[in-house]
DNA sequence: GCCGTTTTCGGCCCGACTGTTTTCAGTCG
């Protein structure tokens, strides 16, 4: 009897197949809306909070927007058999290596189809050979210059793939804005695109400039130091690629008309599509420039009748469509347009809502700076508390603390807190100090051992102000084992926060395999907060996971996980990640003042 | 292929730049 058990697929696997179908249909020259439908469905499948393979196998799939009858049937086939006949047949027609060609900048589906049908070129190697031999220029629409461009694109393909973390993107944006802001005629330069939406990673950067002298600004932009290549330059936009860096697009806008430009170039594409559909329903065509009336023929008016309606701010653009202002972090077409239309957008958490930070380290374990230096930085941020959470004993690589060092460390905290109290009483504390004063709280980052036990006994755990538990070891265990270990921590009354629950490192290490809904339900029941870790390399939980967790009743903690003084700034990436998860201040435990936070952890431990 | 308190059919967002063209198709965001 052969093994007929189909492989276990994830939502991401399903999405990959749908994306591939969408790409192949483009190459095939199918109606664009058909391939768009597959790509949309793929995105919806990928971010669905449900395990769709399990649901389809059970014959009870949830409603996924963008997945209609035809695609649902295909998902059912894929989930139950692990294969999809339609996909296989497409791959017989067009080899999957064509998709590598499609990824090359400047090479789209039409041209891929052309060179495949005419020259049977299906791989990057074949394409390079044909370009070098000058065989592409014989095709209609291609030239020797095209061959040169493609060879450059192939050579640069590997270097371009890496996406930036938010802090890397920010460093480049700030440098460019500083350089362009001084050009004469420039009124302001701001970041737009996925960086402004605070996506987890950034592919390229978008800048918007309001200027009286576009030509001068573009000239300066394309001659900035550190530019490897000028990709485009026009009177409305220009694009460059930085040396060892991403592509940067600069868009120009006339002064006083920034509203529609900001909306358009902040995106996302899907969000914009929704806005334009709403505008169209109301008889207006919306572009980055503004609104134009649609005529009787269904086309935007042109000529002297075509008066352009512009707005100075984004809020006015949304208001014109009877929508609330949508914060950039929400603009992903995940329900925000509907919510904005009915006045039900949530009040999102702000950095200013945070009264403290529950996760940080010192040089007692794997941190860089001393307890005092870390505390001083936290104090000058205006926080009421900083929880020091150095590692527990079994995470040896960090020089994790045994109980005796924990008690020693606690005395250091007590001495510093006595000093802070004295300074506050004498009026010599830093001016940022809040009315309730600043105190260090004692916590630990408690290791959940590979055998499922916690690293400290209950008596020691009960003596901490705050305990964050985390799993660093034994990551390759089964889903059931990993989930069980997390549940041990969640169920302990002494564990207040599950730190970086997915254990991922963006671009390097995937999420742990966990039964997420089980974990959320148990965390909601026990009142254990799930962390949104602000490190730009972690941003863990991911936004879609955090949104689901809060929907199921979980609390969250937004933490910096600072290992050096400069990393307290990571709190803002945690905040933007929480905002992307539609999270408001009420479910974030570190929006509580110090007394409220202490009361929360005491109550959890069952002590008065 | 999806979707519908305007539609179960007929829509589906919009414009700039580039390159190869002699008026436009392809690509991109």
mmCIF file with all atom_site columns, N, CA, C and O in Angstrom, chain A residues 461-480:
data_model
loop_
_atom_site.group_PDB
_atom_site.id
_atom_site.type_symbol
_atom_site.label_atom_id
_atom_site.label_alt_id
_atom_site.label_comp_id
_atom_site.label_asym_id
_atom_site.label_entity_id
_atom_site.label_seq_id
_atom_site.pdbx_PDB_ins_code
_atom_site.Cartn_x
_atom_site.Cartn_y
_atom_site.Cartn_z
_atom_site.occupancy
_atom_site.B_iso_or_equiv
_atom_site.pdbx_formal_charge
_atom_site.auth_seq_id
_atom_site.auth_comp_id
_atom_site.auth_asym_id
_atom_site.auth_atom_id
_atom_site.pdbx_PDB_model_num
ATOM 1  N N  . UNK A 1 461 ? 9.993  32.965 41.259 1.00 0.00 ? 461 UNK A N  1
ATOM 2  C CA . UNK A 1 461 ? 9.204  33.679 40.252 1.00 0.00 ? 461 UNK A CA 1
ATOM 3  C C  . UNK A 1 461 ? 8.235  34.660 40.906 1.00 0.00 ? 461 UNK A C  1
ATOM 4  O O  . UNK A 1 461 ? 8.051  35.778 40.433 1.00 0.00 ? 461 UNK A O  1
ATOM 5  N N  . UNK A 1 462 ? 7.638  34.238 42.037 1.00 0.00 ? 462 UNK A N  1
ATOM 6  C CA . UNK A 1 462 ? 6.644  35.082 42.707 1.00 0.00 ? 462 UNK A CA 1
ATOM 7  C C  . UNK A 1 462 ? 7.271  36.363 43.242 1.00 0.00 ? 462 UNK A C  1
ATOM 8  O O  . UNK A 1 462 ? 6.562  37.346 43.505 1.00 0.00 ? 462 UNK A O  1
ATOM 9  N N  . UNK A 1 463 ? 8.591  36.384 43.385 1.00 0.00 ? 463 UNK A N  1
ATOM 10 C CA . UNK A 1 463 ? 9.237  37.563 43.965 1.00 0.00 ? 463 UNK A CA 1
ATOM 11 C C  . UNK A 1 463 ? 9.550  38.636 42.924 1.00 0.00 ? 463 UNK A C  1
ATOM 12 O O  . UNK A 1 463 ? 9.982  39.732 43.268 1.00 0.00 ? 463 UNK A O  1
ATOM 13 N N  . UNK A 1 464 ? 9.364  38.324 41.638 1.00 0.00 ? 464 UNK A N  1
ATOM 14 C CA . UNK A 1 464 ? 9.605  39.328 40.583 1.00 0.00 ? 464 UNK A CA 1
ATOM 15 C C  . UNK A 1 464 ? 8.387  40.250 40.436 1.00 0.00 ? 464 UNK A C  1
ATOM 16 O O  . UNK A 1 464 ? 7.249  39.835 40.674 1.00 0.00 ? 464 UNK A O  1
ATOM 17 N N  . UNK A 1 465 ? 8.640  41.469 40.005 1.00 0.00 ? 465 UNK A N  1
ATOM 18 C CA . UNK A 1 465 ? 7.521  42.363 39.661 1.00 0.00 ? 465 UNK A CA 1
ATOM 19 C C  . UNK A 1 465 ? 6.841  41.897 38.386 1.00 0.00 ? 465 UNK A C  1
ATOM 20 O O  . UNK A 1 465 ? 5.619  41.903 38.289 1.00 0.00 ? 465 UNK A O  1
ATOM 21 N N  . UNK A 1 466 ? 7.629  41.538 37.388 1.00 0.00 ? 466 UNK A N  1
ATOM 22 C CA . UNK A 1 466 ? 7.104  41.140 36.078 1.00 0.00 ? 466 UNK A CA 1
ATOM 23 C C  . UNK A 1 466 ? 7.966  39.996 35.545 1.00 0.00 ? 466 UNK A C  1
ATOM 24 O O  . UNK A 1 466 ? 9.198  40.078 35.616 1.00 0.00 ? 466 UNK A O  1
ATOM 25 N N  . UNK A 1 467 ? 7.348  38.967 35.022 1.00 0.00 ? 467 UNK A N  1
ATOM 26 C CA . UNK A 1 467 ? 8.098  37.871 34.405 1.00 0.00 ? 467 UNK A CA 1
ATOM 27 C C  . UNK A 1 467 ? 7.675  37.749 32.941 1.00 0.00 ? 467 UNK A C  1
ATOM 28 O O  . UNK A 1 467 ? 6.486  37.633 32.634 1.00 0.00 ? 467 UNK A O  1
ATOM 29 N N  . UNK A 1 468 ? 8.666  37.819 32.038 1.00 0.00 ? 468 UNK A N  1
ATOM 30 C CA . UNK A 1 468 ? 8.374  37.513 30.630 1.00 0.00 ? 468 UNK A CA 1
ATOM 31 C C  . UNK A 1 468 ? 9.045  36.179 30.319 1.00 0.00 ? 468 UNK A C  1
ATOM 32 O O  . UNK A 1 468 ? 10.205 35.959 30.670 1.00 0.00 ? 468 UNK A O  1
ATOM 33 N N  . UNK A 1 469 ? 8.298  35.282 29.717 1.00 0.00 ? 469 UNK A N  1
ATOM 34 C CA . UNK A 1 469 ? 8.830  33.956 29.417 1.00 0.00 ? 469 UNK A CA 1
ATOM 35 C C  . UNK A 1 469 ? 9.084  33.855 27.923 1.00 0.00 ? 469 UNK A C  1
ATOM 36 O O  . UNK A 1 469 ? 8.376  34.454 27.114 1.00 0.00 ? 469 UNK A O  1
ATOM 37 N N  . UNK A 1 470 ? 10.114 33.107 27.563 1.00 0.00 ? 470 UNK A N  1
ATOM 38 C CA . UNK A 1 470 ? 10.441 32.968 26.147 1.00 0.00 ? 470 UNK A CA 1
ATOM 39 C C  . UNK A 1 470 ? 11.084 31.619 25.876 1.00 0.00 ? 470 UNK A C  1
ATOM 40 O O  . UNK A 1 470 ? 11.623 30.985 26.780 1.00 0.00 ? 470 UNK A O  1
ATOM 41 N N  . UNK A 1 471 ? 11.002 31.243 24.644 1.00 0.00 ? 471 UNK A N  1
ATOM 42 C CA . UNK A 1 471 ? 11.513 29.942 24.207 1.00 0.00 ? 471 UNK A CA 1
ATOM 43 C C  . UNK A 1 471 ? 12.613 30.202 23.187 1.00 0.00 ? 471 UNK A C  1
ATOM 44 O O  . UNK A 1 471 ? 12.364 30.796 22.127 1.00 0.00 ? 471 UNK A O  1
ATOM 45 N N  . UNK A 1 472 ? 13.839 29.849 23.540 1.00 0.00 ? 472 UNK A N  1
ATOM 46 C CA . UNK A 1 472 ? 14.959 30.039 22.607 1.00 0.00 ? 472 UNK A CA 1
ATOM 47 C C  . UNK A 1 472 ? 15.558 28.716 22.168 1.00 0.00 ? 472 UNK A C  1
ATOM 48 O O  . UNK A 1 472 ? 16.262 28.653 21.178 1.00 0.00 ? 472 UNK A O  1
ATOM 49 N N  . UNK A 1 473 ? 15.334 27.679 22.975 1.00 0.00 ? 473 UNK A N  1
ATOM 50 C CA . UNK A 1 473 ? 16.018 26.408 22.731 1.00 0.00 ? 473 UNK A CA 1
ATOM 51 C C  . UNK A 1 473 ? 15.027 25.346 22.289 1.00 0.00 ? 473 UNK A C  1
ATOM 52 O O  . UNK A 1 473 ? 13.841 25.444 22.569 1.00 0.00 ? 473 UNK A O  1
ATOM 53 N N  . UNK A 1 474 ? 15.516 24.330 21.606 1.00 0.00 ? 474 UNK A N  1
ATOM 54 C CA . UNK A 1 474 ? 14.654 23.232 21.178 1.00 0.00 ? 474 UNK A CA 1
ATOM 55 C C  . UNK A 1 474 ? 13.600 23.685 20.192 1.00 0.00 ? 474 UNK A C  1
ATOM 56 O O  . UNK A 1 474 ? 12.446 23.269 20.249 1.00 0.00 ? 474 UNK A O  1
ATOM 57 N N  . UNK A 1 475 ? 14.005 24.533 19.264 1.00 0.00 ? 475 UNK A N  1
ATOM 58 C CA . UNK A 1 475 ? 13.058 25.096 18.295 1.00 0.00 ? 475 UNK A CA 1
ATOM 59 C C  . UNK A 1 475 ? 12.573 24.090 17.261 1.00 0.00 ? 475 UNK A C  1
ATOM 60 O O  . UNK A 1 475 ? 11.609 24.341 16.556 1.00 0.00 ? 475 UNK A O  1
ATOM 61 N N  . UNK A 1 476 ? 13.304 22.973 17.156 1.00 0.00 ? 476 UNK A N  1
ATOM 62 C CA . UNK A 1 476 ? 12.964 22.037 16.071 1.00 0.00 ? 476 UNK A CA 1
ATOM 63 C C  . UNK A 1 476 ? 12.009 20.943 16.524 1.00 0.00 ? 476 UNK A C  1
ATOM 64 O O  . UNK A 1 476 ? 11.767 19.996 15.787 1.00 0.00 ? 476 UNK A O  1
ATOM 65 N N  . UNK A 1 477 ? 11.497 21.080 17.711 1.00 0.00 ? 477 UNK A N  1
ATOM 66 C CA . UNK A 1 477 ? 10.524 20.093 18.178 1.00 0.00 ? 477 UNK A CA 1
ATOM 67 C C  . UNK A 1 477 ? 9.243  20.164 17.354 1.00 0.00 ? 477 UNK A C  1
ATOM 68 O O  . UNK A 1 477 ? 9.034  21.096 16.579 1.00 0.00 ? 477 UNK A O  1
ATOM 69 N N  . UNK A 1 478 ? 8.380  19.164 17.563 1.00 0.00 ? 478 UNK A N  1
ATOM 70 C CA . UNK A 1 478 ? 7.126  19.111 16.809 1.00 0.00 ? 478 UNK A CA 1
ATOM 71 C C  . UNK A 1 478 ? 6.210  20.255 17.243 1.00 0.00 ? 478 UNK A C  1
ATOM 72 O O  . UNK A 1 478 ? 6.384  20.856 18.312 1.00 0.00 ? 478 UNK A O  1
ATOM 73 N N  . UNK A 1 479 ? 5.250  20.502 16.397 1.00 0.00 ? 479 UNK A N  1
ATOM 74 C CA . UNK A 1 479 ? 4.248  21.525 16.676 1.00 0.00 ? 479 UNK A CA 1
ATOM 75 C C  . UNK A 1 479 ? 3.566  21.262 18.026 1.00 0.00 ? 479 UNK A C  1
ATOM 76 O O  . UNK A 1 479 ? 3.375  22.171 18.828 1.00 0.00 ? 479 UNK A O  1
ATOM 77 N N  . UNK A 1 480 ? 3.231  20.009 18.277 1.00 0.00 ? 480 UNK A N  1
ATOM 78 C CA . UNK A 1 480 ? 2.543  19.675 19.529 1.00 0.00 ? 480 UNK A CA 1
ATOM 79 C C  . UNK A 1 480 ? 3.440  19.950 20.736 1.00 0.00 ? 480 UNK A C  1
ATOM 80 O O  . UNK A 1 480 ? 2.999  20.515 21.739 1.00 0.00 ? 480 UNK A O  1
#
